[in-house]
Amino acid sequence: MYQKMKGTYDVLPTESGKWHALEKAIRNVSKLYNYKEIRTPIIEYTELFHRSVGESTDIVSKETYDFIDRGKRSNTLRPEGTAGVVRSYIENKLYADKLPVQKVYYVGPMFRYERPQKGRYRQFMQFGAEAFGSSSPQLDAEIIAYAVSVLKALKIKDVTVRLNSLGDHDSKAAYKDALMVHLKPSITELCHDCQTRYETNPLRILDCKIDNNHPVLVEAPKPMDYLTEEDANHFDAVCDYLDAMNIDYVIDKNLVRGLDYYTHTVFEVEAHLETLGAQNVICGGGRYDHLVKSLGGPEVPGVGFAFGLERLLFALESIQFKGDPQYLHLFLMILGEEQKADGMAMLNRCRLGGLFADIDFMDRGMKGKWKQVEHHNARFVAIYGANEKANNKINIKDQQSGEEVTISKHQLYNHIVAELMKPSHACTSCEADSCDDCEE
Ligand code: HAM
């Protein structure tokens, strides 16, 4: 028997309703913030990720799925969405569009060769958003507000937004110098990778998974303390806008993020819910003012975020999120071989008219058919046998009210639609059809 690859999972038909509901909420909130969907390929040339995410990041140096194709080019399954979106933004010259600020979102699979555990997969789904064209702190605040609104729409409450600033070139250079001076005397105490990172990209030492609790890292200087006045002002303005929108956050001076492209604002959203386990960072993002330029485009700033959708679904488990309800409007019971052609025609007419409808394809007895009705959560059950055919009639039962009627078989579709249009509950308090207790 073949098995799925380690770190991957199947979404079974019983679970897909949750994914649909999650994606629907995401798309609705995206409309509110005026972000439009962009779809980019899952594979890109390897170099794109080296240039953007960074050679010395764990993501690129240890976690990418790379392969050489038959044309001898090196390709990579995208480990994140920002690089591909930036590539597309440049390649399609979106910077020359009539709209000066381009706002896009994406939902799709990403691939990282990580050690799998709950909430951490090798193929996982991200919902991400990117906004290009403005360096205004308003846009940093908008992107954070957008992420928070997604959580509000999903009714996930117990979250913390952690916020920090890395500043731009000058701030980052001053910080890098201070960090190197601090680390130098103890660098040999750190792991082999960190010793290499000291030479290539010292900031990456701060997100080392082996040494993250080492005293020399805990006591390391913080980027926030090396911001130029201009960069500090940018960060203060982001905080002011968030305050104005009543968005809670905490400033986390240790937050640096694991990708190289960030400048200024970086943030993560952490959820405090038991169902999440150790992987409780559900969203990460930040500003990247030089990424477009470094990938060959013009000097256009950008800012964005990405959510891990599996982690969001785990968070939703704790609030008993049901997902899209799964049901049928009609289950048609066709009794007898001679009734099958007629039955198929009726079934297809109902479907073409917009009803969710199905039949038993296994010629089960009545007991077996009723089991399927229950399983599919069908509202109406219509029975079409030899008698019905002879009389041009059909028997139909409303599973909700228990009412049974015999109607002309040509009225099947109209009857169901008319019944579905009726207001379903007389009482909005207890949801019973008629109710004496709640005076509604
Ligand atoms: P990231 O922090 O690498 O950022 O990933 C964003 C989110 O994806 C994480 O917070 C987490 O929820 C989820 N995630 C990451 N790796 C895994 C995994 N192996 N399994 C399950 N979930 C995972 C980025 O990817 C940036 N591109 C975000 C961004 C967009 N920054 C600016 N624009």
Coordinates of C-alpha atoms and ligand atoms in Angstrom, one line a residue:
M1 CA 0.0 0.0 0.0
Y2 CA 1.3 3.4 -0.9
Q3 CA 1.5 6.0 1.9
K4 CA 1.4 9.7 1.8
M5 CA 4.8 11.5 2.0
K6 CA 6.0 12.4 5.5
G7 CA 4.8 15.8 6.6
T8 CA 1.8 15.8 4.2
Y9 CA -1.9 15.1 4.8
D10 CA -5.1 14.4 2.9
V11 CA -8.1 16.6 3.3
L12 CA -10.9 14.0 3.3
P13 CA -14.4 14.8 2.0
T14 CA -15.7 15.1 5.6
E15 CA -13.1 17.8 6.3
S16 CA -13.2 19.9 3.1
G17 CA -16.3 21.9 4.4
K18 CA -14.0 23.4 7.1
W19 CA -11.5 24.5 4.5
H20 CA -14.2 26.0 2.3
A21 CA -15.6 28.0 5.2
L22 CA -12.1 29.2 6.2
E23 CA -11.3 30.3 2.6
K24 CA -14.7 32.0 2.3
A25 CA -14.0 34.0 5.4
I26 CA -10.5 34.9 4.1
R27 CA -11.9 36.1 0.8
N28 CA -14.6 38.1 2.4
V29 CA -12.2 40.0 4.6
S30 CA -9.9 40.5 1.7
K31 CA -12.7 42.3 -0.1
L32 CA -13.2 44.6 2.8
Y33 CA -9.6 45.7 2.7
N34 CA -9.7 45.8 -1.2
Y35 CA -7.0 43.1 -1.8
K36 CA -7.5 41.1 -5.0
E37 CA -6.4 37.5 -5.5
I38 CA -3.2 36.7 -7.3
R39 CA -2.2 33.1 -8.3
T40 CA 1.4 32.4 -9.1
P41 CA 3.1 29.1 -9.9
I42 CA 4.0 26.6 -7.2
I43 CA 7.4 26.1 -8.8
E44 CA 9.9 28.9 -9.5
Y45 CA 13.5 29.0 -10.5
T46 CA 15.6 28.2 -7.4
E47 CA 17.6 31.5 -7.6
L48 CA 14.5 33.5 -6.9
F49 CA 14.3 32.2 -3.3
H50 CA 18.1 32.5 -2.8
R51 CA 17.9 36.2 -3.7
S52 CA 14.8 37.0 -1.7
V53 CA 14.3 34.8 1.3
G54 CA 18.1 34.7 1.7
E55 CA 20.9 32.1 1.2
S56 CA 21.7 31.8 4.9
T57 CA 18.1 31.5 6.2
D58 CA 17.1 28.1 7.4
I59 CA 14.3 28.1 4.9
V60 CA 16.6 28.3 1.9
S61 CA 19.7 26.6 3.3
K62 CA 18.0 23.6 4.8
E63 CA 14.3 23.4 3.9
T64 CA 13.7 23.8 0.2
Y65 CA 12.6 21.1 -2.2
D66 CA 14.9 21.6 -5.2
F67 CA 15.1 19.6 -8.3
I68 CA 16.8 19.8 -11.7
D69 CA 14.4 19.5 -14.6
R70 CA 15.0 17.9 -17.9
G71 CA 16.3 21.2 -19.3
K72 CA 18.9 21.1 -16.5
R73 CA 17.5 24.2 -14.7
S74 CA 17.3 24.2 -11.0
N75 CA 13.7 24.6 -9.7
T76 CA 12.2 24.9 -6.3
L77 CA 8.8 24.2 -4.8
R78 CA 7.9 27.6 -3.3
P79 CA 8.6 27.6 0.5
E80 CA 6.6 30.9 0.9
G81 CA 4.5 33.2 -1.3
T82 CA 6.1 36.6 -1.2
A83 CA 9.0 35.9 -3.5
G84 CA 6.8 34.6 -6.3
V85 CA 4.3 37.5 -5.9
V86 CA 7.2 40.0 -6.1
R87 CA 8.6 38.2 -9.2
S88 CA 5.1 38.4 -10.8
Y89 CA 4.7 42.1 -9.8
I90 CA 7.9 42.9 -11.6
E91 CA 7.5 40.6 -14.6
N92 CA 4.0 41.9 -15.3
K93 CA 5.0 45.5 -14.6
L94 CA 2.2 46.0 -12.1
Y95 CA 4.2 48.9 -10.8
A96 CA 3.3 50.8 -14.0
D97 CA -0.4 50.2 -13.4
K98 CA -2.9 53.1 -13.1
L99 CA -3.2 52.2 -9.4
P100 CA -0.1 53.4 -7.5
V101 CA -0.7 50.9 -4.7
Q102 CA -1.2 47.2 -5.7
K103 CA -2.8 45.1 -3.1
V104 CA -3.0 41.3 -3.6
Y105 CA -3.7 38.1 -1.6
Y106 CA -3.1 34.4 -2.3
V107 CA -4.1 31.1 -0.9
G108 CA -2.1 28.0 -1.7
P109 CA 0.3 25.3 -0.8
M110 CA 3.9 25.9 0.3
F111 CA 6.7 23.4 0.8
R112 CA 9.4 23.2 3.5
Y113 CA 11.5 20.2 4.4
E114 CA 11.0 20.7 8.1
R115 CA 10.7 18.1 11.0
P116 CA 7.0 17.4 10.9
Q117 CA 4.9 17.8 14.1
K118 CA 1.5 19.0 15.0
G119 CA 1.0 22.3 13.1
R120 CA 4.3 21.9 11.1
Y121 CA 4.1 20.2 7.8
R122 CA 6.3 19.7 4.7
Q123 CA 3.4 20.7 2.5
F124 CA 1.2 23.4 4.2
M125 CA -1.3 26.0 3.1
Q126 CA -0.7 29.7 3.5
F127 CA -3.0 32.7 3.1
G128 CA -0.8 35.7 2.4
A129 CA -1.3 39.3 1.4
E130 CA 1.1 41.8 -0.1
A131 CA 0.8 45.6 -0.7
F132 CA 3.2 47.4 -3.0
G133 CA 3.9 51.0 -3.7
S134 CA 3.8 53.0 -0.5
S135 CA 6.2 53.3 2.3
S136 CA 3.5 55.0 4.5
P137 CA 3.2 53.5 8.0
Q138 CA -0.5 53.6 7.3
L139 CA 0.0 50.6 5.0
D140 CA 1.9 48.7 7.8
A141 CA -1.0 49.4 10.1
E142 CA -3.5 48.4 7.5
I143 CA -1.8 45.1 6.9
I144 CA -1.8 44.3 10.6
A145 CA -5.5 45.4 10.9
Y146 CA -6.3 43.1 8.0
A147 CA -4.7 40.1 9.7
V148 CA -6.5 40.9 12.9
S149 CA -9.8 41.2 11.1
V150 CA -9.4 37.7 9.6
L151 CA -9.1 36.4 13.2
K152 CA -12.1 38.5 14.2
A153 CA -14.2 37.1 11.3
L154 CA -13.3 33.6 12.4
K155 CA -14.1 34.5 16.1
I156 CA -10.6 33.5 17.3
K157 CA -10.1 35.7 20.3
D158 CA -7.1 34.6 22.4
V159 CA -4.3 36.1 20.3
T160 CA -1.3 38.4 20.8
V161 CA 0.1 40.6 18.0
R162 CA 3.9 40.9 18.6
L163 CA 5.5 43.9 16.9
N164 CA 9.0 45.1 16.3
S165 CA 11.1 47.2 14.0
L166 CA 14.4 46.4 12.3
G167 CA 14.6 49.8 10.6
D168 CA 16.1 50.5 7.2
H169 CA 19.7 50.2 5.9
D170 CA 21.4 52.5 8.4
S171 CA 19.6 51.2 11.4
K172 CA 20.3 47.6 10.3
A173 CA 24.0 48.3 9.7
A174 CA 24.4 49.9 13.1
Y175 CA 22.6 47.0 14.7
K176 CA 24.7 44.4 12.8
D177 CA 27.9 46.1 14.1
A178 CA 26.7 46.1 17.7
L179 CA 25.6 42.5 17.4
M180 CA 28.9 41.4 16.1
V181 CA 30.8 43.2 18.8
H182 CA 28.6 41.5 21.4
L183 CA 28.9 38.0 20.0
K184 CA 32.6 38.0 19.1
P185 CA 34.0 37.0 22.6
S186 CA 31.5 34.0 22.8
I187 CA 31.1 33.0 19.2
T188 CA 33.0 29.7 19.7
E189 CA 30.4 28.7 22.3
L190 CA 27.7 28.8 19.7
C191 CA 26.8 26.0 17.2
H192 CA 28.7 25.4 14.0
D193 CA 26.0 27.0 11.9
C194 CA 26.0 30.1 14.1
Q195 CA 29.8 30.4 13.6
T196 CA 29.3 30.4 9.9
R197 CA 26.3 32.8 10.2
Y198 CA 28.6 35.2 12.1
E199 CA 30.6 35.7 8.9
T200 CA 27.7 35.6 6.4
N201 CA 24.6 37.0 8.1
P202 CA 24.9 37.6 11.9
L203 CA 21.2 38.6 12.3
R204 CA 20.3 35.0 11.5
I205 CA 22.1 33.8 14.7
L206 CA 19.1 35.3 16.6
D207 CA 16.7 32.7 15.1
C208 CA 19.0 29.7 15.6
K209 CA 16.9 26.7 16.8
I210 CA 19.8 25.2 18.8
D211 CA 21.2 28.2 20.6
N212 CA 18.1 30.4 21.1
N213 CA 18.3 30.1 24.9
H214 CA 22.1 30.7 25.1
P215 CA 22.8 33.6 27.5
V216 CA 24.8 35.4 24.9
L217 CA 21.8 35.5 22.6
V218 CA 19.3 36.3 25.4
E219 CA 21.5 39.3 26.4
A220 CA 22.2 40.4 22.8
P221 CA 21.5 44.0 21.8
K222 CA 18.0 44.6 20.3
P223 CA 17.4 46.1 16.8
M224 CA 14.9 48.6 18.2
D225 CA 17.7 50.3 20.2
Y226 CA 19.6 51.1 17.0
L227 CA 16.9 52.7 14.9
T228 CA 17.7 56.0 13.2
E229 CA 15.4 58.9 14.1
E230 CA 13.5 58.5 10.9
D231 CA 13.0 54.8 11.3
A232 CA 11.9 55.2 14.9
N233 CA 9.4 57.8 13.7
H234 CA 8.0 55.3 11.2
F235 CA 7.6 52.7 13.9
D236 CA 5.9 55.2 16.3
A237 CA 3.5 56.1 13.5
V238 CA 2.6 52.4 12.9
C239 CA 1.9 52.1 16.7
D240 CA -0.2 55.3 16.6
Y241 CA -2.4 54.1 13.8
L242 CA -2.9 50.7 15.5
D243 CA -3.9 52.6 18.7
A244 CA -6.3 54.7 16.7
M245 CA -7.9 51.5 15.3
N246 CA -8.0 50.0 18.8
I247 CA -5.8 47.1 17.8
D248 CA -3.9 45.5 20.7
Y249 CA -0.3 44.6 20.3
V250 CA 2.8 44.1 22.4
I251 CA 6.3 45.4 21.4
D252 CA 8.6 42.4 21.3
K253 CA 12.2 43.7 20.9
N254 CA 13.4 40.1 20.3
L255 CA 11.3 39.5 17.2
V256 CA 13.5 39.4 14.0
R257 CA 11.7 36.9 11.8
G258 CA 13.4 34.1 9.8
L259 CA 13.5 35.7 6.3
D260 CA 16.1 38.2 5.1
Y261 CA 14.0 40.6 3.2
Y262 CA 12.4 42.6 6.0
T263 CA 13.0 46.3 6.8
H264 CA 11.1 48.4 9.4
T265 CA 8.0 46.7 10.8
V266 CA 8.0 43.0 11.5
F267 CA 5.2 41.2 13.3
E268 CA 3.8 37.9 14.3
V269 CA 0.4 36.7 15.7
E270 CA 0.5 34.1 18.4
A271 CA -2.7 32.2 19.4
H272 CA -3.0 30.9 23.0
L273 CA -5.2 27.9 22.4
E274 CA -4.7 24.4 23.7
T275 CA -5.6 22.9 20.4
L276 CA -2.6 24.5 18.7
G277 CA 0.3 22.8 20.6
A278 CA 3.8 24.2 20.4
Q279 CA 3.3 25.7 16.9
N280 CA 1.2 28.6 18.0
V281 CA 2.5 31.3 15.6
I282 CA -0.4 31.5 13.2
C283 CA 0.7 34.6 11.2
G284 CA 3.9 36.4 10.4
G285 CA 4.8 39.4 8.2
G286 CA 6.4 42.7 7.8
R287 CA 7.7 45.4 5.5
Y288 CA 10.2 44.8 2.7
D289 CA 11.2 48.0 1.1
H290 CA 14.1 46.8 -1.0
L291 CA 12.9 43.4 -2.1
V292 CA 11.4 44.5 -5.4
K293 CA 14.6 46.3 -6.3
S294 CA 16.8 43.4 -5.3
L295 CA 14.8 41.1 -7.6
G296 CA 15.4 43.4 -10.6
G297 CA 12.4 45.8 -10.3
P298 CA 12.2 49.5 -9.5
E299 CA 12.6 50.9 -6.0
V300 CA 9.1 50.0 -4.8
P301 CA 8.4 49.3 -1.1
G302 CA 6.1 46.4 0.0
V303 CA 4.5 45.0 3.1
G304 CA 2.7 41.8 3.8
F305 CA 1.8 38.8 6.0
A306 CA 1.0 35.1 5.7
F307 CA -1.1 32.8 7.9
G308 CA -0.6 29.1 8.2
L309 CA -4.0 27.7 7.4
E310 CA -3.6 24.3 9.2
R311 CA -2.7 26.3 12.4
L312 CA -5.8 28.4 11.9
L313 CA -7.9 25.3 11.6
F314 CA -6.4 23.9 14.8
A315 CA -7.2 27.2 16.5
L316 CA -10.7 27.0 15.2
E317 CA -11.1 23.5 16.8
S318 CA -11.1 25.1 20.2
I319 CA -14.2 27.2 19.3
Q320 CA -16.1 24.3 17.8
F321 CA -15.9 25.7 14.2
K322 CA -18.2 23.6 12.1
G323 CA -17.4 24.7 8.6
D324 CA -19.8 24.8 5.7
P325 CA -22.8 22.5 6.5
Q326 CA -22.9 19.4 4.3
Y327 CA -26.4 18.5 3.1
L328 CA -28.6 17.6 0.2
H329 CA -31.9 19.2 -0.8
L330 CA -33.1 16.0 -2.4
F331 CA -32.4 12.3 -2.2
L332 CA -34.3 10.5 -4.9
M333 CA -35.2 6.9 -4.3
I334 CA -35.6 5.1 -7.7
L335 CA -37.3 1.7 -7.2
G336 CA -37.0 -0.8 -10.1
E337 CA -34.9 -1.0 -13.2
E338 CA -37.7 0.4 -15.5
Q339 CA -37.8 3.6 -13.5
K340 CA -34.1 4.4 -13.7
A341 CA -34.1 6.4 -17.0
D342 CA -37.0 8.6 -15.9
G343 CA -35.4 8.9 -12.5
M344 CA -32.1 10.0 -13.9
A345 CA -33.9 12.6 -16.0
M346 CA -35.7 14.0 -13.0
L347 CA -32.6 14.1 -10.9
N348 CA -30.6 15.9 -13.6
R349 CA -33.4 18.5 -14.0
C350 CA -33.4 19.2 -10.3
R351 CA -29.6 19.5 -10.3
L352 CA -29.6 21.9 -13.3
G353 CA -32.2 24.0 -11.5
G354 CA -29.7 24.4 -8.6
L355 CA -30.7 21.7 -6.1
F356 CA -28.1 19.6 -4.4
A357 CA -29.4 16.1 -5.2
D358 CA -28.3 12.5 -5.3
I359 CA -29.5 8.9 -5.6
D360 CA -28.4 5.4 -4.6
F361 CA -26.2 3.9 -7.2
M362 CA -25.9 0.5 -5.5
D363 CA -29.5 -0.7 -5.8
R364 CA -29.7 -1.1 -2.0
G365 CA -32.9 -2.1 -0.3
M366 CA -35.1 0.5 1.4
K367 CA -33.1 0.2 4.7
G368 CA -29.8 0.9 2.8
K369 CA -31.4 3.8 1.0
W370 CA -32.6 5.4 4.2
K371 CA -29.2 5.1 5.7
Q372 CA -27.8 7.1 2.8
V373 CA -30.5 9.8 3.3
E374 CA -29.3 10.1 6.9
H375 CA -25.7 10.1 5.9
H376 CA -26.2 12.8 3.3
N377 CA -28.4 14.9 5.6
A378 CA -31.1 15.2 2.9
R379 CA -34.0 17.5 3.5
F380 CA -36.4 15.9 1.0
V381 CA -36.8 12.3 0.0
A382 CA -38.7 11.5 -3.1
I383 CA -39.8 7.9 -3.9
Y384 CA -40.3 6.9 -7.6
G385 CA -41.4 3.4 -8.2
A386 CA -43.6 1.5 -10.7
N387 CA -46.8 2.8 -9.2
E388 CA -45.6 6.4 -9.4
K389 CA -44.5 5.9 -12.9
A390 CA -47.9 4.5 -13.9
N391 CA -49.7 7.4 -12.3
N392 CA -47.2 10.1 -13.3
K393 CA -46.9 10.9 -9.6
I394 CA -44.1 11.0 -7.0
N395 CA -44.2 10.7 -3.3
I396 CA -42.1 13.2 -1.4
K397 CA -41.3 13.5 2.3
D398 CA -39.9 16.6 4.1
Q399 CA -37.4 15.2 6.6
Q400 CA -37.6 18.4 8.6
S401 CA -41.3 18.6 9.2
G402 CA -42.2 14.9 8.6
E403 CA -44.9 15.9 6.1
E404 CA -45.5 13.6 3.2
V405 CA -47.3 14.5 -0.1
T406 CA -47.9 12.9 -3.4
I407 CA -47.6 15.3 -6.3
S408 CA -47.3 15.2 -10.1
K409 CA -43.8 14.0 -11.0
H410 CA -43.4 17.1 -13.2
Q411 CA -43.9 19.2 -10.1
L412 CA -41.0 17.7 -8.2
Y413 CA -38.5 20.5 -8.7
N414 CA -41.1 23.3 -8.2
H415 CA -42.4 21.7 -5.1
I416 CA -39.0 21.5 -3.5
V417 CA -38.0 25.0 -4.4
A418 CA -41.3 26.4 -3.1
E419 CA -40.8 24.5 0.2
L420 CA -37.2 25.7 0.5
M421 CA -38.3 29.3 0.0
K422 CA -40.7 29.2 3.0
P423 CA -39.2 30.7 6.2
S424 CA -37.9 27.7 8.0
H425 CA -38.3 28.7 11.7
A426 CA -41.2 30.4 13.3
C427 CA -39.2 31.0 16.5
T428 CA -35.8 32.7 16.2
S429 CA -35.0 32.0 19.9
C430 CA -35.3 28.2 20.1
E431 CA -35.5 27.5 16.3
A432 CA -38.5 25.3 16.7
D433 CA -41.2 25.5 13.9
S434 CA -43.7 26.7 16.3
C435 CA -43.1 27.5 19.9
D436 CA -45.2 28.4 22.9
D437 CA -42.4 28.8 25.4
C438 CA -40.4 31.6 23.8
E439 CA -43.0 34.3 23.0
E440 CA -41.9 34.8 19.5
Ligands
HAM1 P1 6.6 32.7 7.7 O1 6.7 33.2 9.1 O2 7.8 31.9 7.2 O3 6.5 34.0 6.8 O4 5.3 31.9 7.5 C1 4.1 32.4 7.8 C2 3.2 31.4 8.5 O5 3.1 30.2 7.8 C3 3.8 31.0 9.9 O6 3.4 32.0 10.9 C4 3.0 29.7 10.1 O7 1.7 29.9 10.6 C5 2.9 29.1 8.7 N1 4.0 28.1 8.5 C6 5.3 28.3 8.2 N2 5.9 27.1 8.1 C7 5.0 26.2 8.3 C8 5.0 24.7 8.3 N3 6.1 24.0 8.0 N4 3.9 24.1 8.5 C9 2.7 24.7 8.8 N5 2.7 26.1 8.8 C10 3.8 26.8 8.5 C11 6.4 33.9 5.4 O8 6.2 32.9 4.8 C12 6.4 35.3 4.8 N6 6.3 35.1 3.3 C13 5.2 36.1 5.3 C14 5.2 37.5 4.6 C15 4.4 37.8 3.6 N7 5.9 38.5 4.9 C16 5.7 39.5 4.2 N8 4.7 39.1 3.3

